[in-house]
PDB file of C-alpha atoms in Angstrom:
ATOM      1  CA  UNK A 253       5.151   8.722  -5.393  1.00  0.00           C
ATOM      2  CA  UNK A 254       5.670  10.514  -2.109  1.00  0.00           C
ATOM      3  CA  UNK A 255       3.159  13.056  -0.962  1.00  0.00           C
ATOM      4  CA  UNK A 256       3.183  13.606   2.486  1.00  0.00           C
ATOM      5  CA  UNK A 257      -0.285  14.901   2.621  1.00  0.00           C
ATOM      6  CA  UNK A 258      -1.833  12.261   1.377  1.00  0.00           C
ATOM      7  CA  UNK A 259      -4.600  10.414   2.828  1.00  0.00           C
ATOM      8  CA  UNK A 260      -4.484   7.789   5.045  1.00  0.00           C
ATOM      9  CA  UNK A 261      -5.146   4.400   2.869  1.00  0.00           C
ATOM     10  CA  UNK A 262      -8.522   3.869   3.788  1.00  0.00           C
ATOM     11  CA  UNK A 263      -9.229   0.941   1.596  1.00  0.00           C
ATOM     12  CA  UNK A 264      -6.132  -1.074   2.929  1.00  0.00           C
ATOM     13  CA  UNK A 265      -6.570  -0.198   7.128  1.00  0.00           C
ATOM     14  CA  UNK A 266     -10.363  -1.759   6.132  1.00  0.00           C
ATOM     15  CA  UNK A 267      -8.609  -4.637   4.698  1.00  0.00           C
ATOM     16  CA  UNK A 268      -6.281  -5.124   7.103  1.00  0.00           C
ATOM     17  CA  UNK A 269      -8.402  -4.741   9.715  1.00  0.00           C
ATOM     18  CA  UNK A 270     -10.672  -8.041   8.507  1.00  0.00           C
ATOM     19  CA  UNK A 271      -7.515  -9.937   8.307  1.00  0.00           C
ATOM     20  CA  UNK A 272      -5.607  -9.259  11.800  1.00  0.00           C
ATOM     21  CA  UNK A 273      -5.763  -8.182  15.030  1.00  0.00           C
ATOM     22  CA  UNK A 274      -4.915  -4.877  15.843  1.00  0.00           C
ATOM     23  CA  UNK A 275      -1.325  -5.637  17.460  1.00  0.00           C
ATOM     24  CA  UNK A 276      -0.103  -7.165  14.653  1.00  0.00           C
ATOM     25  CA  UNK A 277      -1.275  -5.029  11.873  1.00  0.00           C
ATOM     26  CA  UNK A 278       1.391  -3.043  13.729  1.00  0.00           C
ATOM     27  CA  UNK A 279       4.063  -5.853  13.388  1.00  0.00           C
ATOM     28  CA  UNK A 280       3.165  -5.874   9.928  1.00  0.00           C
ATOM     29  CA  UNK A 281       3.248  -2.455   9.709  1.00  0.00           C
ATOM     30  CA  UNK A 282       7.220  -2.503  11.076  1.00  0.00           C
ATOM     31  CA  UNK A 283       7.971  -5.234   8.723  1.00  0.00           C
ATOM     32  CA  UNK A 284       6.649  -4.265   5.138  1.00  0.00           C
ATOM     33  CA  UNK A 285       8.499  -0.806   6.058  1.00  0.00           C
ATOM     34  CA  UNK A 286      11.583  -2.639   6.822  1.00  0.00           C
ATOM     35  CA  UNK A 287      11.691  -4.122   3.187  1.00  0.00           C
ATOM     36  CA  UNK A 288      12.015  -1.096   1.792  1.00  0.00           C
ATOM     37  CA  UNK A 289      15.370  -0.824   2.312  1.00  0.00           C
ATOM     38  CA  UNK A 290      18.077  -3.126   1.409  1.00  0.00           C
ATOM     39  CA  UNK A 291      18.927  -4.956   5.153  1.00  0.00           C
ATOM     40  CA  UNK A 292      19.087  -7.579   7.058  1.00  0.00           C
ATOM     41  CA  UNK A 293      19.383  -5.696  10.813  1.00  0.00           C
ATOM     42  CA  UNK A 294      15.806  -7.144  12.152  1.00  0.00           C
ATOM     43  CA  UNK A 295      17.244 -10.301  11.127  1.00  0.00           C
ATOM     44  CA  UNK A 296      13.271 -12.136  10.875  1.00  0.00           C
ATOM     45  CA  UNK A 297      11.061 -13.479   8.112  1.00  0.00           C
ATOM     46  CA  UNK A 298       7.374 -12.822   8.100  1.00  0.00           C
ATOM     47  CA  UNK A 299       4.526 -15.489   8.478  1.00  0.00           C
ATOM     48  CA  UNK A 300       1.140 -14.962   7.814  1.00  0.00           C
ATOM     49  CA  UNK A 301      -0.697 -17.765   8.770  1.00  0.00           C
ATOM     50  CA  UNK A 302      -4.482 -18.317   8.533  1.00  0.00           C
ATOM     51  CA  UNK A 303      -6.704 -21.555   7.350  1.00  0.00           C
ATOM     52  CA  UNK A 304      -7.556 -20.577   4.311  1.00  0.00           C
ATOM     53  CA  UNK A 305      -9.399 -18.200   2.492  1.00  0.00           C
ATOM     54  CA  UNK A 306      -8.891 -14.970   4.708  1.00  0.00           C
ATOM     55  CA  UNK A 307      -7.297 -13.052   1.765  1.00  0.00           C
ATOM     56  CA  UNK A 308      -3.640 -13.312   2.964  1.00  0.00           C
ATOM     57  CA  UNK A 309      -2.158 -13.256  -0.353  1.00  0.00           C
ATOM     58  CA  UNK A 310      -3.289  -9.952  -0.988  1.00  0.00           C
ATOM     59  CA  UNK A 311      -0.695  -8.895   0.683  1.00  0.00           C
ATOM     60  CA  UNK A 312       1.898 -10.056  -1.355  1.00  0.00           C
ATOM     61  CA  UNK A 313       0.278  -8.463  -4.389  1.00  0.00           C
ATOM     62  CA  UNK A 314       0.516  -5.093  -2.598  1.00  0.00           C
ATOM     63  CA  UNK A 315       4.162  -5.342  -1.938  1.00  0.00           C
ATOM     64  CA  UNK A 316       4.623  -6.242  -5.699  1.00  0.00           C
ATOM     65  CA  UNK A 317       2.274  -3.559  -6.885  1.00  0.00           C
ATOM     66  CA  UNK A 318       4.683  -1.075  -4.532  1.00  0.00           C
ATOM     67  CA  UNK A 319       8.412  -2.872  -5.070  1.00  0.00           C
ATOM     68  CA  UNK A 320       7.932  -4.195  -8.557  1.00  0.00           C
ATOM     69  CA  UNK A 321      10.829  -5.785 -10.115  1.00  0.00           C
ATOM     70  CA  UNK A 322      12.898  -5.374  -6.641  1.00  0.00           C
ATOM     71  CA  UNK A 323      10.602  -8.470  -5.448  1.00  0.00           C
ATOM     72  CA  UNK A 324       9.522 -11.853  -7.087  1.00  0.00           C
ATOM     73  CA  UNK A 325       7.228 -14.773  -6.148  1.00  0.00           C
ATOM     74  CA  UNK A 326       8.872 -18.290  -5.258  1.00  0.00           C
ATOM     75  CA  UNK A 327       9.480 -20.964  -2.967  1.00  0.00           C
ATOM     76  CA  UNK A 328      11.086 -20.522   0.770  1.00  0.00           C
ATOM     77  CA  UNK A 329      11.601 -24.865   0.179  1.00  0.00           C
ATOM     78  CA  UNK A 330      13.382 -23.930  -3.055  1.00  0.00           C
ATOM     79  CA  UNK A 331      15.648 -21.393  -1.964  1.00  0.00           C
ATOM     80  CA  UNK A 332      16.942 -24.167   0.980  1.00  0.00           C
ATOM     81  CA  UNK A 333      17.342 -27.334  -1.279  1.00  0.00           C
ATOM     82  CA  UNK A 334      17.853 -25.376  -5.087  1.00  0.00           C
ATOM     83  CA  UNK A 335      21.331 -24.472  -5.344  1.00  0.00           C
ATOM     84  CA  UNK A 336      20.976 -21.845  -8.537  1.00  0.00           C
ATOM     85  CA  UNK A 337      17.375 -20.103  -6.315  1.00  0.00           C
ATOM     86  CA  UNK A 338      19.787 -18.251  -4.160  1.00  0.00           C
ATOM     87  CA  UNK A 339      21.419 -16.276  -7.431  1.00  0.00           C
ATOM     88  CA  UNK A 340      17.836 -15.003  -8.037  1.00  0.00           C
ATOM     89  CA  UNK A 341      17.607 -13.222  -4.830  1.00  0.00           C
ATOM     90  CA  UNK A 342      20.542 -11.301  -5.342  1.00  0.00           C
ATOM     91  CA  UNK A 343      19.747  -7.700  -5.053  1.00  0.00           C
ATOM     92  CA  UNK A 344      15.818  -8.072  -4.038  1.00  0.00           C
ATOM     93  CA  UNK A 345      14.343  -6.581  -1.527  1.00  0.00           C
ATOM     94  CA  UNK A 346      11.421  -9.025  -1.158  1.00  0.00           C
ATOM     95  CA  UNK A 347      10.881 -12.407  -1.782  1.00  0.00           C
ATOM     96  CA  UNK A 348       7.236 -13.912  -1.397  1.00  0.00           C
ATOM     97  CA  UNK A 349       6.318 -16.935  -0.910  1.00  0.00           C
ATOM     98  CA  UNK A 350       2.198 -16.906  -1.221  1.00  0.00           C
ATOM     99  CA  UNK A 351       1.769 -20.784  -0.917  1.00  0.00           C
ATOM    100  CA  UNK A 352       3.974 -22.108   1.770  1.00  0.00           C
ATOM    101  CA  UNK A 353       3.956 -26.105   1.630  1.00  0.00           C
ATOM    102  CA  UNK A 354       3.811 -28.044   4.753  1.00  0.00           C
ATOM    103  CA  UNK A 355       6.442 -30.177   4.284  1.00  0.00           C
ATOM    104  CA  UNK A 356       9.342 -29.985   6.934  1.00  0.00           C
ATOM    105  CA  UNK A 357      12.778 -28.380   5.622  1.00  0.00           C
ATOM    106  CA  UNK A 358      15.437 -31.458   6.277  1.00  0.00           C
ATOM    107  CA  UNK A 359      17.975 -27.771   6.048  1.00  0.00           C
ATOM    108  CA  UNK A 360      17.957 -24.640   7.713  1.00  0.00           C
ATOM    109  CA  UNK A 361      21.429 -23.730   6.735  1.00  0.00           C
ATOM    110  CA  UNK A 362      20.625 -21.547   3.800  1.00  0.00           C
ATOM    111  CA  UNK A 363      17.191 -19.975   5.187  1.00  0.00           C
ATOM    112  CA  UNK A 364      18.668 -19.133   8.674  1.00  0.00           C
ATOM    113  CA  UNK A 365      22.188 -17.465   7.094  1.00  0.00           C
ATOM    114  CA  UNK A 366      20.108 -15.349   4.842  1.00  0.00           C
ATOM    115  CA  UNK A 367      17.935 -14.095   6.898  1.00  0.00           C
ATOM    116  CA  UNK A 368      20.923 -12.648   9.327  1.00  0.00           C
ATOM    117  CA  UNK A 369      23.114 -11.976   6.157  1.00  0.00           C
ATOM    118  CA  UNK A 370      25.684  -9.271   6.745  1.00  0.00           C
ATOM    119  CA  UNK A 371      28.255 -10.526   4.494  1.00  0.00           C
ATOM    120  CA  UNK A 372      28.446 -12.123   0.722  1.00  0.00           C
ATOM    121  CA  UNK A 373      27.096 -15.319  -0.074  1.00  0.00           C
ATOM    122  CA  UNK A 374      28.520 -18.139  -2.369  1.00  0.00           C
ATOM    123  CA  UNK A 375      25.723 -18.069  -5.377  1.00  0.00           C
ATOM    124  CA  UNK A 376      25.472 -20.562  -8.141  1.00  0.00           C
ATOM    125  CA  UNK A 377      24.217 -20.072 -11.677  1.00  0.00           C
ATOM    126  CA  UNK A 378      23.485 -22.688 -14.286  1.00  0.00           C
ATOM    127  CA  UNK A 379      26.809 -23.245 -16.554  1.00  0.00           C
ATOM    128  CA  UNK A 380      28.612 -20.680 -14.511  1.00  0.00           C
ATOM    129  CA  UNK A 381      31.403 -20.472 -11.973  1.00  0.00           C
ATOM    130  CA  UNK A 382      29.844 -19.168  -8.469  1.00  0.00           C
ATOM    131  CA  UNK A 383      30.587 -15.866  -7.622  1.00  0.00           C
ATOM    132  CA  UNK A 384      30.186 -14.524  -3.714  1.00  0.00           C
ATOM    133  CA  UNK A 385      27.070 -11.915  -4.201  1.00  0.00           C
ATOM    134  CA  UNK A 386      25.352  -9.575  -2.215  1.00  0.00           C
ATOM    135  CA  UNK A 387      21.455 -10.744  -0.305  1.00  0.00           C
ATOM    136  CA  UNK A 388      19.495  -8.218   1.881  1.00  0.00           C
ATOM    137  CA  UNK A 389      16.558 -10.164   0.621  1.00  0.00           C
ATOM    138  CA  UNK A 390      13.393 -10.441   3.381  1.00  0.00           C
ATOM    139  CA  UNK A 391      11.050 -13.330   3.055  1.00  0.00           C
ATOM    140  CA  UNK A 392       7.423 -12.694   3.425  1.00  0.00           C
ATOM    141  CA  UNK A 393       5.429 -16.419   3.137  1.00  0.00           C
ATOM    142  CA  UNK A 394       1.397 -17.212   3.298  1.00  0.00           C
ATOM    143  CA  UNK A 395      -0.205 -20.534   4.171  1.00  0.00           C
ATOM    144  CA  UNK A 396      -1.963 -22.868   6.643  1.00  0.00           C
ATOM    145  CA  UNK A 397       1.071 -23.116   8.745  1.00  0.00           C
ATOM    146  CA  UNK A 398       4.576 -22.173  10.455  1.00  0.00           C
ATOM    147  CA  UNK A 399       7.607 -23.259   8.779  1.00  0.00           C
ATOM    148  CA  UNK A 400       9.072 -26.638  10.097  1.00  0.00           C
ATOM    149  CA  UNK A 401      12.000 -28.369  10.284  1.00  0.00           C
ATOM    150  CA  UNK A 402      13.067 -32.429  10.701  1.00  0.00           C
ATOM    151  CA  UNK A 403      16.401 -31.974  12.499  1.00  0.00           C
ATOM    152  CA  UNK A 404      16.441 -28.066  13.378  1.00  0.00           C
ATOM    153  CA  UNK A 405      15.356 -27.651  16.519  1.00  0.00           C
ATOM    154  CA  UNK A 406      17.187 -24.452  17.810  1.00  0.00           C
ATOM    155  CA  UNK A 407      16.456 -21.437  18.598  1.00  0.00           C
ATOM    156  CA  UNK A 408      18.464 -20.126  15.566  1.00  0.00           C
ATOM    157  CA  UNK A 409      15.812 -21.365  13.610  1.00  0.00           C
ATOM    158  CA  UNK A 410      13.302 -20.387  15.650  1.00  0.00           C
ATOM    159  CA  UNK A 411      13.835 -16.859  16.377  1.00  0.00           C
ATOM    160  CA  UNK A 412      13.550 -15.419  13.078  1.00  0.00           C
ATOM    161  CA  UNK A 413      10.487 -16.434  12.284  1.00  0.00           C
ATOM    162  CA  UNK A 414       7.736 -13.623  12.964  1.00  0.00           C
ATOM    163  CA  UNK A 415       4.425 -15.123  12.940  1.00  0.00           C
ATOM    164  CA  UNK A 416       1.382 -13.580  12.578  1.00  0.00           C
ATOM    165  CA  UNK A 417      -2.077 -15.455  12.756  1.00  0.00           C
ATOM    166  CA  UNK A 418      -5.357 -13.991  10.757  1.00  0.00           C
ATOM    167  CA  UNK A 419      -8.464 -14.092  11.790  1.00  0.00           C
ATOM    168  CA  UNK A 420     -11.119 -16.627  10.587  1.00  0.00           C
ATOM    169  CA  UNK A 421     -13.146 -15.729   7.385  1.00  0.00           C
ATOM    170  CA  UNK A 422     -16.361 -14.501   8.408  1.00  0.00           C
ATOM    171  CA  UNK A 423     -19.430 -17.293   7.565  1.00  0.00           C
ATOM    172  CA  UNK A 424     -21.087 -15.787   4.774  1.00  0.00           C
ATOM    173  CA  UNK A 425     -18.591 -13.467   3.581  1.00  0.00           C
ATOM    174  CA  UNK A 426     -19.038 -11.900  -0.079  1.00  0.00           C
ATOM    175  CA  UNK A 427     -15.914 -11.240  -1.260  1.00  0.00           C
ATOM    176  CA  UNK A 428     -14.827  -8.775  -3.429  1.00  0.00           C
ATOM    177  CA  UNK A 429     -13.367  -9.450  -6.812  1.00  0.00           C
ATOM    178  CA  UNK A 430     -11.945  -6.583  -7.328  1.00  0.00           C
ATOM    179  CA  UNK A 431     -10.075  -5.669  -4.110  1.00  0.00           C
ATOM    180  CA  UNK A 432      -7.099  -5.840  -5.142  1.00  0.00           C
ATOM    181  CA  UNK A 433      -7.598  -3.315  -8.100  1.00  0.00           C
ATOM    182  CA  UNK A 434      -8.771  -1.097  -4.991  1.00  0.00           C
ATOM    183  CA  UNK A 435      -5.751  -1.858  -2.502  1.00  0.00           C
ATOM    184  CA  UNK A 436      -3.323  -1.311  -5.902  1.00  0.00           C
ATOM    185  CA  UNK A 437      -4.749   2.142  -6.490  1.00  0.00           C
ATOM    186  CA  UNK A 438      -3.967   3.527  -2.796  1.00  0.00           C
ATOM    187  CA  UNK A 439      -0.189   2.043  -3.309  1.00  0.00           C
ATOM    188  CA  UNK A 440       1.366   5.629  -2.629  1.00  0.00           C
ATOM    189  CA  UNK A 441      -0.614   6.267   0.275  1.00  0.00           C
ATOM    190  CA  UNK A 442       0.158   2.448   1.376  1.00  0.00           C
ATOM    191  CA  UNK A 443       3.893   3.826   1.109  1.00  0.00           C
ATOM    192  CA  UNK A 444       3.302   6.135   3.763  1.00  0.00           C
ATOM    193  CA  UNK A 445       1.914   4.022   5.744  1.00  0.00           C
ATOM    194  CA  UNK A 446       4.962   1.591   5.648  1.00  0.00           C
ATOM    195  CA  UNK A 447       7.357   4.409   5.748  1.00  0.00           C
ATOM    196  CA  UNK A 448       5.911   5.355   9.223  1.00  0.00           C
ATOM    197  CA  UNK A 449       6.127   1.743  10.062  1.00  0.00           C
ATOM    198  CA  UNK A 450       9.734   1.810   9.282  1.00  0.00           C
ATOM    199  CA  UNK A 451      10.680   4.944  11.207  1.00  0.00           C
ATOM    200  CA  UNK A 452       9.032   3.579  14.201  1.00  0.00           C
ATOM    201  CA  UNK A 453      11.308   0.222  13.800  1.00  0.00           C
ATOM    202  CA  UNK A 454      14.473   2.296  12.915  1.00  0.00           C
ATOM    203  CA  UNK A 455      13.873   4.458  16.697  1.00  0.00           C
ATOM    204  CA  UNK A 456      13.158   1.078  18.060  1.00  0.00           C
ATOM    205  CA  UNK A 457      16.719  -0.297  16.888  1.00  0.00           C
ATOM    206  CA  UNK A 458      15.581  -2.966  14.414  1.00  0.00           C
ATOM    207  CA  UNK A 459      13.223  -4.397  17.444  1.00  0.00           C
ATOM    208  CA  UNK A 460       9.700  -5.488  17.536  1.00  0.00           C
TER     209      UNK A 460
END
């Protein structure tokens, strides 16, 4: 819902501000707004990479609470080397990936034209001719590292990765089992929050 007086998400900036630094919980700020609507102009996919533990994941479970079935949970590997993974991304706005393996892509081709996407895409289904459809998806990926590649070495590749590190988990942190029940019940307000992100990206030209 969008109330414009609401509250600033108090629960979340708390959050947030355990599990980055204060530059780029503006970064992420610009990107979560920018997958609310359906392009490819920044032309990056997000990394948030941390060691373990630092509740990075939770941030994929707020974009679901807020995008629903316009997102879904997979593989960044699988959409390179499964030829019928693409079809699934066709008119998403997010895809997450909350368990990045480590294992270098031996492709970019797939990853690296998706990302920049301005055109239709040849997309395969199971026991069905492949049709050219329509991806604006953005690719938002969690784990203990960047992604890598064997062969790719360019700057292609390289550029449109945005990569955020978190900070360590605090020694003797209690967690909090039900945090995510908390950050799911300030989703409007989180809206806001990545609406303003978004109109600072849009007067910025798609640049970070």
């Amino acid at each position: 819902s969008y109330d414009p007086e609401a509250a600033a998400p108090s629960q979340w900036l708390a959050f947030l501000d355990q599990l980055l630094y204060p530059e780029d919980i503006s970064t992420l700020q610009e990107y979560m707004g920018y997958c609310l609507i359906p392009t490819t102009k920044a032309q990056k996919m997000l990394f948030l990479v941390g060691k373990g533990g630092e509740g990075k994941s939770r941030v994929g479970l707020v974009m679901h609470a807020m995008l629903g079935d316009n997102m879904n949970t997979s593989s960044i590997q699988k959409v390179e080397t499964n030829p019928f993974a693409r079809a699934d991304l066709e008119h998403l706005l997010v895809m997450v990936d909350d368990d990045m393996k480590m294992e270098a892509l031996k492709d970019t081709n797939y990853i690296k034209s998706i990302v920049t996407l301005e055109d239709k895409m040849d997309l395969e289904r199971k026991s069905q001719q492949s049709v050219q459809g329509t991806l604006y998806v953005r690719f938002m990926c969690f784990g203990n590292g960047s992604l890598s590649a064997l062969h790719d070495r360019s700057y292609g590749f390289y550029r449109r990765q945005l990569i955020l590190t978190t900070k360590d988990k605090p020694e003797g942190r209690n967690d909090d089992p039900f945090l995510i029940e908390k950050l799911r019940s300030e989703v409007d307000d989180i809206f806001l929050w990545c609406l303003e992100g978004l109109q600072r990206l849009l007067k910025n030209n798609y640049n970070r």
